[in-house]
Amino acid sequence: MDVSDETQVETLFETTVSRLGTVDAVFNNAGIGGMAAAESYPLEDWQRIIDINLTGVFLVAKHALGHMKRQGSGSLINCASILGNVGQSMTAAYSAAKGGVVNLTRTLALEMAPHGVRVNTVSPAYIDTPLLRDLDEATLKALIALHPIGRLGRSEEVAKAVSFLASDDASFITGANLLVDGGFTAGKS
Ligand SMILES: NC(=O)c1ccc[n+]([C@@H]2O[C@H](COP(=O)([O-])OP(=O)(O)OC[C@H]3O[C@@H](n4cnc5c(N)ncnc54)[C@H](O)[C@@H]3O)[C@@H](O)[C@H]2O)c1
């Protein structure tokens, strides 16, 4: 399904509830990349990134949280990025969308806290996934050098943080922004 299409998102959750009964945990993870200088950023590309990376996160949240509120329980985890926490050249649309996700999460957490539903963000640094497949060797090396831990992250390292936030071990954590970044942002605040 396409997270930027509200009808499809609504159907996804209705189908889930009719087949499985409840929506216990949702990881709002869909996202795309895109790089261009701001002064020549094609509006069409900007719109597509905002549609998927920000509006898509909102639509999934909107429909997941409706079910969770009725249940009186649930955990939603939104995927942002280090680029929702610090700026980076050539990423106008992506960093704007991810910054939006970080603060949208805080607002959703406040709305849902009285209803037993938690909402948090994970903000990964560069993770070795197909999103980075098109980068040349030199760029990849430069990216690795930005991480004090000295390597890119692994998908399972993000998954473990998401599993924690989804679980009852995180029962007092809501509105948080968990950086899974190998120290990327530690020296930048
Ligand atoms: N890889 C990284 O370095 C990195 C760093 C920080 C944050 N992130 C974020 O992590 C998340 C996952 O990215 P990834 O690195 O695994 O990339 P990926 O390209 O491997 O996975 C992205 C997934 O999103 C799906 N998707 C794209 N558009 C969609 C749409 N309109 N509707 C539904 N699904 C859609 C794709 O099919 C794909 O399965 C994204 O939100 C990304 O911005 C990635």
Short mmCIF file of C-alpha atoms and ligand atoms in Angstrom, two decimals:
data_model
loop_
_atom_site.label_atom_id
_atom_site.label_comp_id
_atom_site.label_asym_id
_atom_site.label_seq_id
_atom_site.Cartn_x
_atom_site.Cartn_y
_atom_site.Cartn_z
CA MET A 1 0.00 0.00 0.00
CA ASP A 2 0.94 3.63 -0.44
CA VAL A 3 1.22 5.59 2.82
CA SER A 4 0.42 8.84 1.03
CA ASP A 5 -3.03 7.54 -0.01
CA GLU A 6 -5.46 7.95 2.88
CA THR A 7 -7.99 5.43 1.55
CA GLN A 8 -5.33 2.72 1.35
CA VAL A 9 -4.05 3.53 4.85
CA GLU A 10 -7.56 3.45 6.30
CA THR A 11 -8.27 0.11 4.60
CA LEU A 12 -5.00 -1.34 5.93
CA PHE A 13 -6.00 -0.69 9.53
CA GLU A 14 -9.61 -1.76 9.07
CA THR A 15 -8.40 -5.03 7.54
CA THR A 16 -5.84 -5.50 10.32
CA VAL A 17 -8.45 -5.01 13.03
CA SER A 18 -11.01 -7.24 11.32
CA ARG A 19 -8.44 -10.06 10.94
CA LEU A 20 -6.31 -9.66 14.08
CA GLY A 21 -8.55 -7.78 16.52
CA THR A 22 -6.16 -5.07 17.74
CA VAL A 23 -3.41 -2.73 16.60
CA ASP A 24 -0.79 -3.16 19.31
CA ALA A 25 2.32 -1.62 17.78
CA VAL A 26 3.01 0.26 14.55
CA PHE A 27 6.37 1.22 13.09
CA ASN A 28 5.85 4.14 10.72
CA ASN A 29 8.91 3.39 8.62
CA ALA A 30 8.17 4.08 4.93
CA GLY A 31 10.39 6.75 3.47
CA ILE A 32 12.31 7.88 0.42
CA GLY A 33 15.47 9.92 -0.10
CA GLY A 34 16.31 12.69 -2.52
CA MET A 35 19.13 15.20 -2.84
CA ALA A 36 19.32 18.51 -4.66
CA ALA A 37 20.39 22.07 -3.96
CA ALA A 38 17.54 24.10 -2.47
CA GLU A 39 17.64 26.80 -5.15
CA SER A 40 17.07 24.25 -7.89
CA TYR A 41 15.00 21.71 -5.98
CA PRO A 42 12.22 20.57 -8.35
CA LEU A 43 8.85 21.27 -6.70
CA GLU A 44 7.59 17.89 -7.86
CA ASP A 45 10.44 16.11 -5.97
CA TRP A 46 9.90 18.25 -2.88
CA GLN A 47 6.19 17.41 -2.91
CA ARG A 48 6.78 13.67 -3.31
CA ILE A 49 9.19 13.54 -0.36
CA ILE A 50 6.84 15.58 1.84
CA ASP A 51 3.88 13.42 0.74
CA ILE A 52 5.59 10.15 1.70
CA ASN A 53 7.97 11.12 4.54
CA LEU A 54 5.70 13.54 6.42
CA THR A 55 2.09 13.29 5.22
CA GLY A 56 2.45 9.50 5.00
CA VAL A 57 3.64 9.36 8.61
CA PHE A 58 0.70 11.54 9.64
CA LEU A 59 -1.84 9.38 7.77
CA VAL A 60 -0.55 6.13 9.25
CA ALA A 61 -0.52 7.76 12.70
CA LYS A 62 -4.03 9.16 12.23
CA HIS A 63 -5.55 5.77 11.44
CA ALA A 64 -3.43 3.68 13.81
CA LEU A 65 -4.08 6.01 16.73
CA GLY A 66 -7.85 5.97 16.20
CA HIS A 67 -7.85 2.22 16.83
CA MET A 68 -5.32 2.44 19.68
CA LYS A 69 -7.35 5.15 21.44
CA ARG A 70 -10.48 2.99 21.29
CA GLN A 71 -8.49 0.04 22.66
CA GLY A 72 -6.90 2.19 25.39
CA SER A 73 -3.46 0.81 24.52
CA GLY A 74 -0.81 0.80 21.82
CA SER A 75 2.62 2.05 20.81
CA LEU A 76 3.39 4.02 17.66
CA ILE A 77 6.99 4.56 16.59
CA ASN A 78 7.73 7.07 13.85
CA CYS A 79 10.94 6.86 11.86
CA ALA A 80 12.71 10.21 11.53
CA SER A 81 16.45 10.58 10.96
CA ILE A 82 19.49 12.41 12.24
CA LEU A 83 18.46 14.81 9.46
CA GLY A 84 15.35 15.63 11.48
CA ASN A 85 17.71 16.79 14.23
CA VAL A 86 20.53 18.52 12.35
CA GLY A 87 20.70 20.11 8.92
CA GLN A 88 22.66 18.82 5.94
CA SER A 89 23.28 20.45 2.56
CA MET A 90 21.28 19.14 -0.39
CA THR A 91 18.54 17.60 1.75
CA ALA A 92 15.95 20.41 1.94
CA ALA A 93 12.85 18.26 1.49
CA TYR A 94 14.10 15.23 3.42
CA SER A 95 15.35 17.20 6.42
CA ALA A 96 12.19 19.36 6.49
CA ALA A 97 10.01 16.24 6.46
CA LYS A 98 12.06 14.43 9.12
CA GLY A 99 12.17 17.51 11.37
CA GLY A 100 8.40 17.58 11.00
CA VAL A 101 8.19 13.94 12.08
CA VAL A 102 10.15 14.66 15.29
CA ASN A 103 7.81 17.43 16.39
CA LEU A 104 4.64 15.77 15.07
CA THR A 105 5.54 12.86 17.35
CA ARG A 106 5.67 15.10 20.42
CA THR A 107 2.22 16.52 19.65
CA LEU A 108 0.73 13.07 19.04
CA ALA A 109 2.28 11.83 22.29
CA LEU A 110 0.56 14.65 24.21
CA GLU A 111 -2.80 13.92 22.57
CA MET A 112 -2.56 10.18 23.24
CA ALA A 113 -0.98 10.11 26.72
CA PRO A 114 -4.34 10.24 28.57
CA HIS A 115 -5.55 7.27 26.52
CA GLY A 116 -2.81 4.77 27.38
CA VAL A 117 -1.15 5.13 23.97
CA ARG A 118 2.55 5.99 23.57
CA VAL A 119 4.12 7.73 20.54
CA ASN A 120 7.89 7.98 20.03
CA THR A 121 10.44 8.70 17.32
CA VAL A 122 13.57 6.81 16.34
CA SER A 123 16.18 8.89 14.57
CA PRO A 124 18.75 6.69 12.83
CA ALA A 125 22.03 7.91 11.39
CA TYR A 126 23.23 6.39 8.11
CA ILE A 127 22.18 2.76 8.02
CA ASP A 128 23.47 0.23 5.53
CA THR A 129 20.25 -0.26 3.50
CA PRO A 130 19.21 0.00 -0.18
CA LEU A 131 18.52 3.72 0.43
CA LEU A 132 22.32 4.21 0.23
CA ARG A 133 22.88 1.80 -2.66
CA ASP A 134 23.51 4.51 -5.26
CA LEU A 135 26.32 6.27 -3.38
CA ASP A 136 29.85 6.08 -4.79
CA GLU A 137 32.76 4.73 -2.72
CA ALA A 138 34.18 8.16 -1.80
CA THR A 139 30.83 9.47 -0.57
CA LEU A 140 30.28 6.31 1.45
CA LYS A 141 33.70 6.67 3.08
CA ALA A 142 32.95 10.30 3.93
CA LEU A 143 29.62 9.26 5.45
CA ILE A 144 31.24 6.58 7.61
CA ALA A 145 33.71 9.18 8.91
CA LEU A 146 30.78 11.20 10.31
CA HIS A 147 29.95 8.43 12.80
CA PRO A 148 32.18 8.43 15.92
CA ILE A 149 31.58 4.67 16.23
CA GLY A 150 33.40 4.34 12.87
CA ARG A 151 30.87 2.50 10.74
CA LEU A 152 27.34 2.74 9.36
CA GLY A 153 24.48 1.38 11.44
CA ARG A 154 22.76 -1.92 10.78
CA SER A 155 19.03 -2.35 10.21
CA GLU A 156 18.76 -4.70 13.17
CA GLU A 157 20.23 -2.02 15.45
CA VAL A 158 17.32 0.25 14.53
CA ALA A 159 14.88 -2.66 14.82
CA LYS A 160 16.02 -3.36 18.39
CA ALA A 161 15.37 0.25 19.40
CA VAL A 162 11.94 0.07 17.76
CA SER A 163 11.16 -3.24 19.51
CA PHE A 164 12.10 -1.66 22.83
CA LEU A 165 9.82 1.34 22.26
CA ALA A 166 7.02 -0.98 21.16
CA SER A 167 7.35 -3.11 24.28
CA ASP A 168 6.13 -2.65 27.85
CA ASP A 169 9.79 -2.13 28.86
CA ALA A 170 9.23 1.40 27.52
CA SER A 171 5.97 1.88 29.44
CA PHE A 172 6.97 5.33 30.83
CA ILE A 173 8.48 6.62 27.58
CA THR A 174 6.37 8.80 25.30
CA GLY A 175 7.16 11.82 23.12
CA ALA A 176 10.82 10.76 23.08
CA ASN A 177 13.23 10.99 20.18
CA LEU A 178 15.63 8.04 20.43
CA LEU A 179 18.79 8.67 18.41
CA VAL A 180 20.25 5.47 16.97
CA ASP A 181 23.21 7.22 15.44
CA GLY A 182 26.60 5.88 16.55
CA GLY A 183 27.30 9.27 18.13
CA PHE A 184 26.64 11.26 14.92
CA THR A 185 24.77 14.08 16.70
CA ALA A 186 26.57 13.91 20.07
CA GLY A 187 28.97 16.73 19.30
CA LYS A 188 26.57 18.80 17.26
CA SER A 189 24.06 20.19 19.76
N1 LIG B 1 19.14 4.12 5.44
C1 LIG B 1 19.47 5.18 6.15
O1 LIG B 1 20.65 5.59 6.21
C2 LIG B 1 18.43 5.94 6.93
C3 LIG B 1 18.85 6.89 7.87
C4 LIG B 1 17.92 7.56 8.63
C5 LIG B 1 16.58 7.31 8.45
N2 LIG B 1 16.19 6.40 7.51
C6 LIG B 1 14.76 6.18 7.37
O2 LIG B 1 14.50 4.81 7.60
C7 LIG B 1 13.28 4.46 6.94
C8 LIG B 1 13.51 3.18 6.17
O3 LIG B 1 14.46 3.47 5.15
P1 LIG B 1 15.48 2.36 4.59
O4 LIG B 1 16.82 2.92 4.77
O5 LIG B 1 15.16 1.02 5.13
O6 LIG B 1 15.14 2.49 3.05
P2 LIG B 1 14.58 1.41 2.02
O7 LIG B 1 14.51 2.12 0.71
O8 LIG B 1 15.34 0.16 2.15
O9 LIG B 1 13.12 1.16 2.58
C9 LIG B 1 12.09 2.12 2.47
C10 LIG B 1 10.79 1.36 2.36
O10 LIG B 1 9.74 2.32 2.25
C11 LIG B 1 8.84 1.82 1.29
N3 LIG B 1 8.08 2.93 0.70
C12 LIG B 1 8.54 3.95 -0.07
N4 LIG B 1 7.53 4.75 -0.44
C13 LIG B 1 6.39 4.21 0.09
C14 LIG B 1 5.03 4.57 0.06
N5 LIG B 1 4.59 5.66 -0.60
N6 LIG B 1 4.14 3.78 0.72
C15 LIG B 1 4.55 2.69 1.39
N7 LIG B 1 5.83 2.28 1.45
C16 LIG B 1 6.75 3.05 0.81
C17 LIG B 1 9.70 1.12 0.26
O11 LIG B 1 8.94 0.22 -0.48
C18 LIG B 1 10.72 0.44 1.14
O12 LIG B 1 10.26 -0.82 1.56
C19 LIG B 1 12.91 5.67 6.08
O13 LIG B 1 11.90 6.42 6.74
C20 LIG B 1 14.21 6.46 5.99
O14 LIG B 1 14.00 7.83 5.75
C21 LIG B 1 17.07 5.69 6.77
#
